[in-house]
């Protein structure tokens, strides 16, 4: 059977080699579409039984064209790029690869945080992470890695997540927080790890951001949609001490950079999961999951039940 890997942002070469080995050892054919257009995807997916993507959009048009498709694996955590209702309507199983790229995203949180508090390395005296407070907004796989690394920097870490038991946070050396306002009010840094859902979209708004203490830094490696961009611009204008850094560029990024300069930082392209290690982990996990699903319907990480 044909398995299509369609990635606008290509995996590292070693990951592609690993994916190919898994696919070919199982007797399938690998087709690689890197940096392709939507039209390319629609053409190539027509006779594919399995599809591996990253943040690539898989919508009704793609499912309608994919006559043989049985399984889509999003090599990564968030699956807001895949139309789950359409997948189900077309009888296609959708899975993600939980945890496989989370360390890479967590490391970038600190890469960007240090850049910001050292004033973009412009020569002026900056500040340190040690002794500062960090609030983790959602304690999933990335949030846990962020907590672990923050402790290495000597930060005091707390987290908000209604789905995680207090004792699990305490076991990780993290103070559980039960009010979203407290999370924003009491932390020098807040790091977002919520998924983009109908409930979370635009949920990080002015009322929350303006609660941050003097010099607060908000870090977004989650999704641009969870921030209310107009609110963000308003708070940045009203509070000259607040800073915002993101691996998921807001739509108004250019205007923010022009207006607020070094108080904002955006990676040119979403880079959180873009390491060889994360690509290998997530890519090979995705390939194994596709192969297992095509073999006997294996669906442990199915998200469209
Ligand atoms: C994820 O949801 O796994 C991350 O946002 C990484 O996305 P990417 O595969 O597009 O880099």
mmCIF file of C-alpha atoms and ligand atoms in Angstrom:
data_model
loop_
_atom_site.group_PDB
_atom_site.id
_atom_site.type_symbol
_atom_site.label_atom_id
_atom_site.label_comp_id
_atom_site.label_asym_id
_atom_site.label_seq_id
_atom_site.Cartn_x
_atom_site.Cartn_y
_atom_site.Cartn_z
ATOM 1 C CA UNK A 1 0.000 0.000 0.000
ATOM 2 C CA UNK A 2 1.062 3.603 -0.497
ATOM 3 C CA UNK A 3 1.946 5.791 2.494
ATOM 4 C CA UNK A 4 2.287 9.505 1.790
ATOM 5 C CA UNK A 5 4.428 11.797 3.940
ATOM 6 C CA UNK A 6 3.279 15.330 3.147
ATOM 7 C CA UNK A 7 5.106 18.045 5.076
ATOM 8 C CA UNK A 8 5.209 21.716 4.195
ATOM 9 C CA UNK A 9 8.002 21.983 6.786
ATOM 10 C CA UNK A 10 10.227 18.980 5.945
ATOM 11 C CA UNK A 11 11.487 16.518 8.535
ATOM 12 C CA UNK A 12 15.262 16.222 9.075
ATOM 13 C CA UNK A 13 16.831 13.824 6.544
ATOM 14 C CA UNK A 14 17.549 11.217 9.269
ATOM 15 C CA UNK A 15 13.867 11.166 10.184
ATOM 16 C CA UNK A 16 12.862 10.574 6.555
ATOM 17 C CA UNK A 17 15.365 7.695 6.349
ATOM 18 C CA UNK A 18 13.874 6.150 9.504
ATOM 19 C CA UNK A 19 10.301 6.584 8.260
ATOM 20 C CA UNK A 20 11.246 4.994 4.931
ATOM 21 C CA UNK A 21 12.782 1.968 6.706
ATOM 22 C CA UNK A 22 9.662 1.383 8.813
ATOM 23 C CA UNK A 23 7.339 1.753 5.811
ATOM 24 C CA UNK A 24 9.375 -0.400 3.411
ATOM 25 C CA UNK A 25 10.114 -3.132 5.975
ATOM 26 C CA UNK A 26 6.347 -3.504 6.360
ATOM 27 C CA UNK A 27 6.080 -3.980 2.563
ATOM 28 C CA UNK A 28 4.549 -0.581 1.783
ATOM 29 C CA UNK A 29 5.647 2.152 -0.616
ATOM 30 C CA UNK A 30 6.715 5.569 0.729
ATOM 31 C CA UNK A 31 5.871 8.695 -1.258
ATOM 32 C CA UNK A 32 7.447 11.924 -0.032
ATOM 33 C CA UNK A 33 5.894 15.312 -0.709
ATOM 34 C CA UNK A 34 7.916 18.129 0.857
ATOM 35 C CA UNK A 35 6.984 21.825 0.603
ATOM 36 C CA UNK A 36 4.121 20.869 -1.702
ATOM 37 C CA UNK A 37 1.009 22.896 -2.454
ATOM 38 C CA UNK A 38 -2.547 21.900 -1.522
ATOM 39 C CA UNK A 39 -3.020 20.842 -5.165
ATOM 40 C CA UNK A 40 0.045 18.553 -4.889
ATOM 41 C CA UNK A 41 -1.364 16.998 -1.720
ATOM 42 C CA UNK A 42 -4.736 16.404 -3.336
ATOM 43 C CA UNK A 43 -3.079 14.742 -6.324
ATOM 44 C CA UNK A 44 -0.699 12.548 -4.300
ATOM 45 C CA UNK A 45 -3.197 11.494 -1.635
ATOM 46 C CA UNK A 46 -5.641 10.036 -4.194
ATOM 47 C CA UNK A 47 -4.332 6.478 -3.908
ATOM 48 C CA UNK A 48 -2.661 6.619 -0.462
ATOM 49 C CA UNK A 49 -3.802 4.269 2.299
ATOM 50 C CA UNK A 50 -1.856 6.151 4.972
ATOM 51 C CA UNK A 51 -0.930 9.805 5.380
ATOM 52 C CA UNK A 52 1.659 11.386 7.703
ATOM 53 C CA UNK A 53 1.555 15.162 8.193
ATOM 54 C CA UNK A 54 2.777 17.848 10.601
ATOM 55 C CA UNK A 55 0.799 21.112 10.824
ATOM 56 C CA UNK A 56 -0.420 20.589 7.258
ATOM 57 C CA UNK A 57 -4.140 21.196 6.679
ATOM 58 C CA UNK A 58 -6.143 18.028 6.117
ATOM 59 C CA UNK A 59 -9.691 19.137 5.368
ATOM 60 C CA UNK A 60 -12.788 17.952 3.487
ATOM 61 C CA UNK A 61 -11.167 18.598 0.108
ATOM 62 C CA UNK A 62 -8.280 16.303 1.023
ATOM 63 C CA UNK A 63 -10.528 13.582 2.472
ATOM 64 C CA UNK A 64 -12.820 13.742 -0.600
ATOM 65 C CA UNK A 65 -9.799 13.202 -2.863
ATOM 66 C CA UNK A 66 -8.346 10.391 -0.734
ATOM 67 C CA UNK A 67 -10.378 7.454 -1.946
ATOM 68 C CA UNK A 68 -8.150 4.750 -0.405
ATOM 69 C CA UNK A 69 -7.256 6.538 2.843
ATOM 70 C CA UNK A 70 -7.570 4.553 6.093
ATOM 71 C CA UNK A 71 -5.335 6.416 8.525
ATOM 72 C CA UNK A 72 -3.817 9.879 9.053
ATOM 73 C CA UNK A 73 -1.112 10.372 11.659
ATOM 74 C CA UNK A 74 -0.176 13.876 12.732
ATOM 75 C CA UNK A 75 3.516 13.538 13.643
ATOM 76 C CA UNK A 76 3.224 15.755 16.690
ATOM 77 C CA UNK A 77 0.829 16.767 19.433
ATOM 78 C CA UNK A 78 -1.780 19.266 18.206
ATOM 79 C CA UNK A 79 -4.292 18.058 15.627
ATOM 80 C CA UNK A 80 -6.255 21.282 15.117
ATOM 81 C CA UNK A 81 -5.068 21.169 11.478
ATOM 82 C CA UNK A 82 -7.146 18.061 10.778
ATOM 83 C CA UNK A 83 -10.910 18.125 10.255
ATOM 84 C CA UNK A 84 -11.867 15.287 12.592
ATOM 85 C CA UNK A 85 -15.561 15.293 11.695
ATOM 86 C CA UNK A 86 -14.677 14.862 8.012
ATOM 87 C CA UNK A 87 -12.198 12.115 8.885
ATOM 88 C CA UNK A 88 -14.889 10.235 10.774
ATOM 89 C CA UNK A 89 -17.428 10.809 7.980
ATOM 90 C CA UNK A 90 -14.898 9.302 5.537
ATOM 91 C CA UNK A 91 -14.139 6.360 7.851
ATOM 92 C CA UNK A 92 -10.536 7.483 8.428
ATOM 93 C CA UNK A 93 -8.725 6.983 11.743
ATOM 94 C CA UNK A 94 -6.748 10.044 12.928
ATOM 95 C CA UNK A 95 -3.952 9.717 15.487
ATOM 96 C CA UNK A 96 -1.276 12.000 16.931
ATOM 97 C CA UNK A 97 2.070 11.000 18.470
ATOM 98 C CA UNK A 98 1.825 12.291 22.049
ATOM 99 C CA UNK A 99 5.043 13.390 23.747
ATOM 100 C CA UNK A 100 7.398 12.661 20.863
ATOM 101 C CA UNK A 101 8.386 16.263 20.191
ATOM 102 C CA UNK A 102 7.657 17.818 23.580
ATOM 103 C CA UNK A 103 11.237 18.237 24.829
ATOM 104 C CA UNK A 104 12.155 20.182 21.694
ATOM 105 C CA UNK A 105 9.281 22.620 22.231
ATOM 106 C CA UNK A 106 10.127 22.961 25.934
ATOM 107 C CA UNK A 107 13.774 23.758 25.218
ATOM 108 C CA UNK A 108 12.741 26.532 22.830
ATOM 109 C CA UNK A 109 10.673 28.138 25.614
ATOM 110 C CA UNK A 110 13.917 28.801 27.465
ATOM 111 C CA UNK A 111 15.894 29.661 24.351
ATOM 112 C CA UNK A 112 13.424 32.466 23.690
ATOM 113 C CA UNK A 113 13.063 33.456 27.366
ATOM 114 C CA UNK A 114 16.818 33.965 27.782
ATOM 115 C CA UNK A 115 16.996 35.932 24.527
ATOM 116 C CA UNK A 116 14.261 38.244 25.807
ATOM 117 C CA UNK A 117 15.548 38.836 29.342
ATOM 118 C CA UNK A 118 19.096 39.420 28.036
ATOM 119 C CA UNK A 119 17.687 42.193 25.822
ATOM 120 C CA UNK A 120 18.250 40.309 22.552
ATOM 121 C CA UNK A 121 21.976 40.264 23.434
ATOM 122 C CA UNK A 122 22.288 43.986 22.740
ATOM 123 C CA UNK A 123 24.984 44.578 25.354
ATOM 124 C CA UNK A 124 22.727 46.111 28.044
ATOM 125 C CA UNK A 125 22.466 44.403 31.455
ATOM 126 C CA UNK A 126 19.571 41.954 31.463
ATOM 127 C CA UNK A 127 18.191 39.631 34.131
ATOM 128 C CA UNK A 128 18.260 35.934 35.072
ATOM 129 C CA UNK A 129 15.746 33.132 35.269
ATOM 130 C CA UNK A 130 17.066 31.904 38.620
ATOM 131 C CA UNK A 131 14.738 32.766 41.487
ATOM 132 C CA UNK A 132 11.913 33.908 39.195
ATOM 133 C CA UNK A 133 8.422 32.412 39.150
ATOM 134 C CA UNK A 134 7.042 30.492 36.183
ATOM 135 C CA UNK A 135 3.373 29.620 35.690
ATOM 136 C CA UNK A 136 2.656 26.779 33.284
ATOM 137 C CA UNK A 137 -0.738 27.084 31.612
ATOM 138 C CA UNK A 138 -1.631 23.405 30.988
ATOM 139 C CA UNK A 139 0.498 20.632 32.381
ATOM 140 C CA UNK A 140 0.638 18.162 29.491
ATOM 141 C CA UNK A 141 3.741 16.638 27.926
ATOM 142 C CA UNK A 142 5.290 19.980 26.942
ATOM 143 C CA UNK A 143 4.311 21.606 30.236
ATOM 144 C CA UNK A 144 6.035 18.820 32.188
ATOM 145 C CA UNK A 145 9.239 19.214 30.207
ATOM 146 C CA UNK A 146 9.087 22.985 30.732
ATOM 147 C CA UNK A 147 8.771 22.397 34.500
ATOM 148 C CA UNK A 148 11.765 20.039 34.533
ATOM 149 C CA UNK A 149 14.004 22.467 32.662
ATOM 150 C CA UNK A 150 12.785 25.479 34.703
ATOM 151 C CA UNK A 151 13.837 23.704 37.896
ATOM 152 C CA UNK A 152 17.330 23.352 36.436
ATOM 153 C CA UNK A 153 17.400 27.140 35.993
ATOM 154 C CA UNK A 154 16.375 27.537 39.652
ATOM 155 C CA UNK A 155 12.884 28.862 38.935
ATOM 156 C CA UNK A 156 9.849 28.359 41.176
ATOM 157 C CA UNK A 157 7.259 26.546 39.116
ATOM 158 C CA UNK A 158 3.481 26.376 39.422
ATOM 159 C CA UNK A 159 0.887 25.060 36.981
ATOM 160 C CA UNK A 160 -2.802 25.197 36.177
ATOM 161 C CA UNK A 161 -4.489 22.165 34.653
ATOM 162 C CA UNK A 162 -7.928 20.927 35.713
ATOM 163 C CA UNK A 163 -7.207 17.541 34.070
ATOM 164 C CA UNK A 164 -4.108 16.798 36.164
ATOM 165 C CA UNK A 165 -4.207 15.681 39.803
ATOM 166 C CA UNK A 166 -2.508 17.946 42.355
ATOM 167 C CA UNK A 167 -0.375 15.047 43.586
ATOM 168 C CA UNK A 168 1.048 14.493 40.079
ATOM 169 C CA UNK A 169 2.160 18.129 39.950
ATOM 170 C CA UNK A 170 3.570 17.976 43.468
ATOM 171 C CA UNK A 171 5.502 14.818 42.541
ATOM 172 C CA UNK A 172 7.076 16.816 39.706
ATOM 173 C CA UNK A 173 8.081 19.589 42.140
ATOM 174 C CA UNK A 174 5.359 21.898 40.834
ATOM 175 C CA UNK A 175 2.833 23.888 42.908
ATOM 176 C CA UNK A 176 -0.740 23.307 41.690
ATOM 177 C CA UNK A 177 -2.787 26.441 40.987
ATOM 178 C CA UNK A 178 -6.573 26.314 40.746
ATOM 179 C CA UNK A 179 -7.431 29.775 39.513
ATOM 180 C CA UNK A 180 -6.391 31.133 36.140
ATOM 181 C CA UNK A 181 -6.208 34.666 37.569
ATOM 182 C CA UNK A 182 -3.756 33.483 40.255
ATOM 183 C CA UNK A 183 -1.572 31.901 37.566
ATOM 184 C CA UNK A 184 -1.196 35.168 35.663
ATOM 185 C CA UNK A 185 -1.025 37.374 38.776
ATOM 186 C CA UNK A 186 1.692 35.504 40.619
ATOM 187 C CA UNK A 187 4.232 34.649 37.959
ATOM 188 C CA UNK A 188 7.038 36.602 36.315
ATOM 189 C CA UNK A 189 6.761 34.237 33.334
ATOM 190 C CA UNK A 190 3.674 32.437 32.024
ATOM 191 C CA UNK A 191 4.163 29.704 29.421
ATOM 192 C CA UNK A 192 1.154 28.615 27.348
ATOM 193 C CA UNK A 193 0.602 24.945 26.567
ATOM 194 C CA UNK A 194 -3.146 24.792 25.986
ATOM 195 C CA UNK A 195 -4.456 23.274 22.742
ATOM 196 C CA UNK A 196 -6.461 25.413 20.305
ATOM 197 C CA UNK A 197 -10.095 24.406 20.811
ATOM 198 C CA UNK A 198 -13.433 26.225 20.623
ATOM 199 C CA UNK A 199 -13.086 26.927 24.386
ATOM 200 C CA UNK A 200 -9.469 28.118 24.374
ATOM 201 C CA UNK A 201 -9.434 30.262 21.222
ATOM 202 C CA UNK A 202 -8.815 33.935 22.205
ATOM 203 C CA UNK A 203 -9.047 32.877 25.858
ATOM 204 C CA UNK A 204 -5.747 34.541 26.810
ATOM 205 C CA UNK A 205 -7.125 38.051 26.800
ATOM 206 C CA UNK A 206 -6.547 41.499 28.260
ATOM 207 C CA UNK A 207 -8.178 40.644 31.581
ATOM 208 C CA UNK A 208 -5.586 37.904 32.122
ATOM 209 C CA UNK A 209 -2.458 39.420 30.577
ATOM 210 C CA UNK A 210 -2.803 42.695 32.500
ATOM 211 C CA UNK A 211 -2.750 40.745 35.763
ATOM 212 C CA UNK A 212 0.895 39.868 35.187
ATOM 213 C CA UNK A 213 3.369 41.470 37.605
ATOM 214 C CA UNK A 214 5.792 44.213 36.580
ATOM 215 C CA UNK A 215 8.170 42.984 33.874
ATOM 216 C CA UNK A 216 5.996 39.940 33.110
ATOM 217 C CA UNK A 217 6.910 37.768 30.126
ATOM 218 C CA UNK A 218 4.229 35.785 28.323
ATOM 219 C CA UNK A 219 5.527 32.876 26.230
ATOM 220 C CA UNK A 220 3.484 31.139 23.548
ATOM 221 C CA UNK A 221 4.751 27.934 21.953
ATOM 222 C CA UNK A 222 1.193 26.571 21.688
ATOM 223 C CA UNK A 223 -1.046 28.099 18.994
ATOM 224 C CA UNK A 224 -1.528 31.684 17.841
ATOM 225 C CA UNK A 225 -5.304 31.268 18.082
ATOM 226 C CA UNK A 226 -5.305 30.980 21.899
ATOM 227 C CA UNK A 227 -4.233 34.636 22.230
ATOM 228 C CA UNK A 228 -6.672 37.469 21.717
ATOM 229 C CA UNK A 229 -4.377 39.510 19.492
ATOM 230 C CA UNK A 230 -6.220 42.821 19.880
ATOM 231 C CA UNK A 231 -6.064 42.459 23.658
ATOM 232 C CA UNK A 232 -2.370 41.681 23.493
ATOM 233 C CA UNK A 233 -1.664 44.839 21.488
ATOM 234 C CA UNK A 234 -3.702 46.891 23.966
ATOM 235 C CA UNK A 235 -1.879 45.531 27.013
ATOM 236 C CA UNK A 236 1.530 46.024 25.379
ATOM 237 C CA UNK A 237 0.566 49.638 24.667
ATOM 238 C CA UNK A 238 -0.737 50.291 28.185
ATOM 239 C CA UNK A 239 1.963 48.402 30.094
ATOM 240 C CA UNK A 240 5.467 49.203 28.879
ATOM 241 C CA UNK A 241 6.938 46.530 31.139
ATOM 242 C CA UNK A 242 5.092 43.520 29.642
ATOM 243 C CA UNK A 243 6.831 41.367 27.012
ATOM 244 C CA UNK A 244 5.530 38.700 24.626
ATOM 245 C CA UNK A 245 7.472 35.966 22.871
ATOM 246 C CA UNK A 246 6.018 33.370 20.538
ATOM 247 C CA UNK A 247 6.970 30.490 18.286
ATOM 248 C CA UNK A 248 3.527 30.887 16.726
ATOM 249 C CA UNK A 249 3.557 34.282 15.049
ATOM 250 C CA UNK A 250 0.370 36.295 15.538
ATOM 251 C CA UNK A 251 -1.364 37.670 12.441
ATOM 252 C CA UNK A 252 -0.466 41.182 13.629
ATOM 253 C CA UNK A 253 3.218 40.276 14.184
ATOM 254 C CA UNK A 254 4.648 42.959 11.904
ATOM 255 C CA UNK A 255 2.601 45.707 13.538
ATOM 256 C CA UNK A 256 3.618 44.496 17.006
ATOM 257 C CA UNK A 257 7.322 44.453 16.103
ATOM 258 C CA UNK A 258 7.065 47.920 14.587
ATOM 259 C CA UNK A 259 5.289 49.328 17.634
ATOM 260 C CA UNK A 260 6.930 47.456 20.499
ATOM 261 C CA UNK A 261 10.388 46.539 19.144
ATOM 262 C CA UNK A 262 12.420 44.307 21.440
ATOM 263 C CA UNK A 263 9.494 43.782 23.826
ATOM 264 C CA UNK A 264 8.200 41.173 21.401
ATOM 265 C CA UNK A 265 9.971 38.294 19.684
ATOM 266 C CA UNK A 266 8.681 35.863 17.075
ATOM 267 C CA UNK A 267 10.509 32.999 15.390
ATOM 268 C CA UNK A 268 10.415 33.491 11.599
ATOM 269 C CA UNK A 269 8.780 30.071 11.183
ATOM 270 C CA UNK A 270 7.282 27.743 13.837
ATOM 271 C CA UNK A 271 10.434 26.034 15.097
ATOM 272 C CA UNK A 272 9.488 24.441 18.431
ATOM 273 C CA UNK A 273 9.452 20.869 17.203
ATOM 274 C CA UNK A 274 12.028 21.438 14.491
ATOM 275 C CA UNK A 275 14.989 19.434 15.834
ATOM 276 C CA UNK A 276 16.489 16.283 14.365
ATOM 277 C CA UNK A 277 15.623 14.422 17.573
ATOM 278 C CA UNK A 278 11.972 15.498 17.614
ATOM 279 C CA UNK A 279 11.620 14.813 13.877
ATOM 280 C CA UNK A 280 13.072 11.328 14.317
ATOM 281 C CA UNK A 281 10.929 10.566 17.387
ATOM 282 C CA UNK A 282 7.659 11.892 15.978
ATOM 283 C CA UNK A 283 8.275 10.802 12.364
ATOM 284 C CA UNK A 284 9.205 7.222 13.189
ATOM 285 C CA UNK A 285 6.402 6.931 15.770
ATOM 286 C CA UNK A 286 3.984 8.162 13.093
ATOM 287 C CA UNK A 287 5.299 5.637 10.559
ATOM 288 C CA UNK A 288 4.954 2.768 13.068
ATOM 289 C CA UNK A 289 1.434 3.886 13.947
ATOM 290 C CA UNK A 290 0.371 4.015 10.279
ATOM 291 C CA UNK A 291 1.860 0.583 9.613
ATOM 292 C CA UNK A 292 0.213 -0.917 12.720
ATOM 293 C CA UNK A 293 -3.138 0.589 11.801
ATOM 294 C CA UNK A 294 -2.973 -0.741 8.240
ATOM 295 C CA UNK A 295 -1.994 -4.176 9.588
ATOM 296 C CA UNK A 296 -4.735 -4.765 12.138
ATOM 297 C CA UNK A 297 -6.560 -1.511 12.871
ATOM 298 C CA UNK A 298 -4.287 -0.534 15.811
ATOM 299 C CA UNK A 299 -5.597 2.816 17.067
ATOM 300 C CA UNK A 300 -4.212 3.539 20.538
ATOM 301 C CA UNK A 301 -3.787 7.267 19.914
ATOM 302 C CA UNK A 302 -6.944 7.801 17.870
ATOM 303 C CA UNK A 303 -8.370 11.300 18.387
ATOM 304 C CA UNK A 304 -11.551 11.145 16.278
ATOM 305 C CA UNK A 305 -13.538 8.560 18.245
HETATM 306 C C1 LIG B 1 2.795 20.020 17.645
HETATM 307 O O1 LIG B 1 1.579 20.249 17.760
HETATM 308 O O2 LIG B 1 3.267 18.884 17.720
HETATM 309 C C2 LIG B 1 3.746 21.173 17.510
HETATM 310 O O3 LIG B 1 3.071 22.374 17.419
HETATM 311 C C3 LIG B 1 4.740 21.009 16.366
HETATM 312 O O4 LIG B 1 4.209 21.302 15.094
HETATM 313 P P1 LIG B 1 5.046 21.087 13.742
HETATM 314 O O5 LIG B 1 5.124 19.630 13.470
HETATM 315 O O6 LIG B 1 4.301 21.830 12.686
HETATM 316 O O7 LIG B 1 6.419 21.658 13.949
#
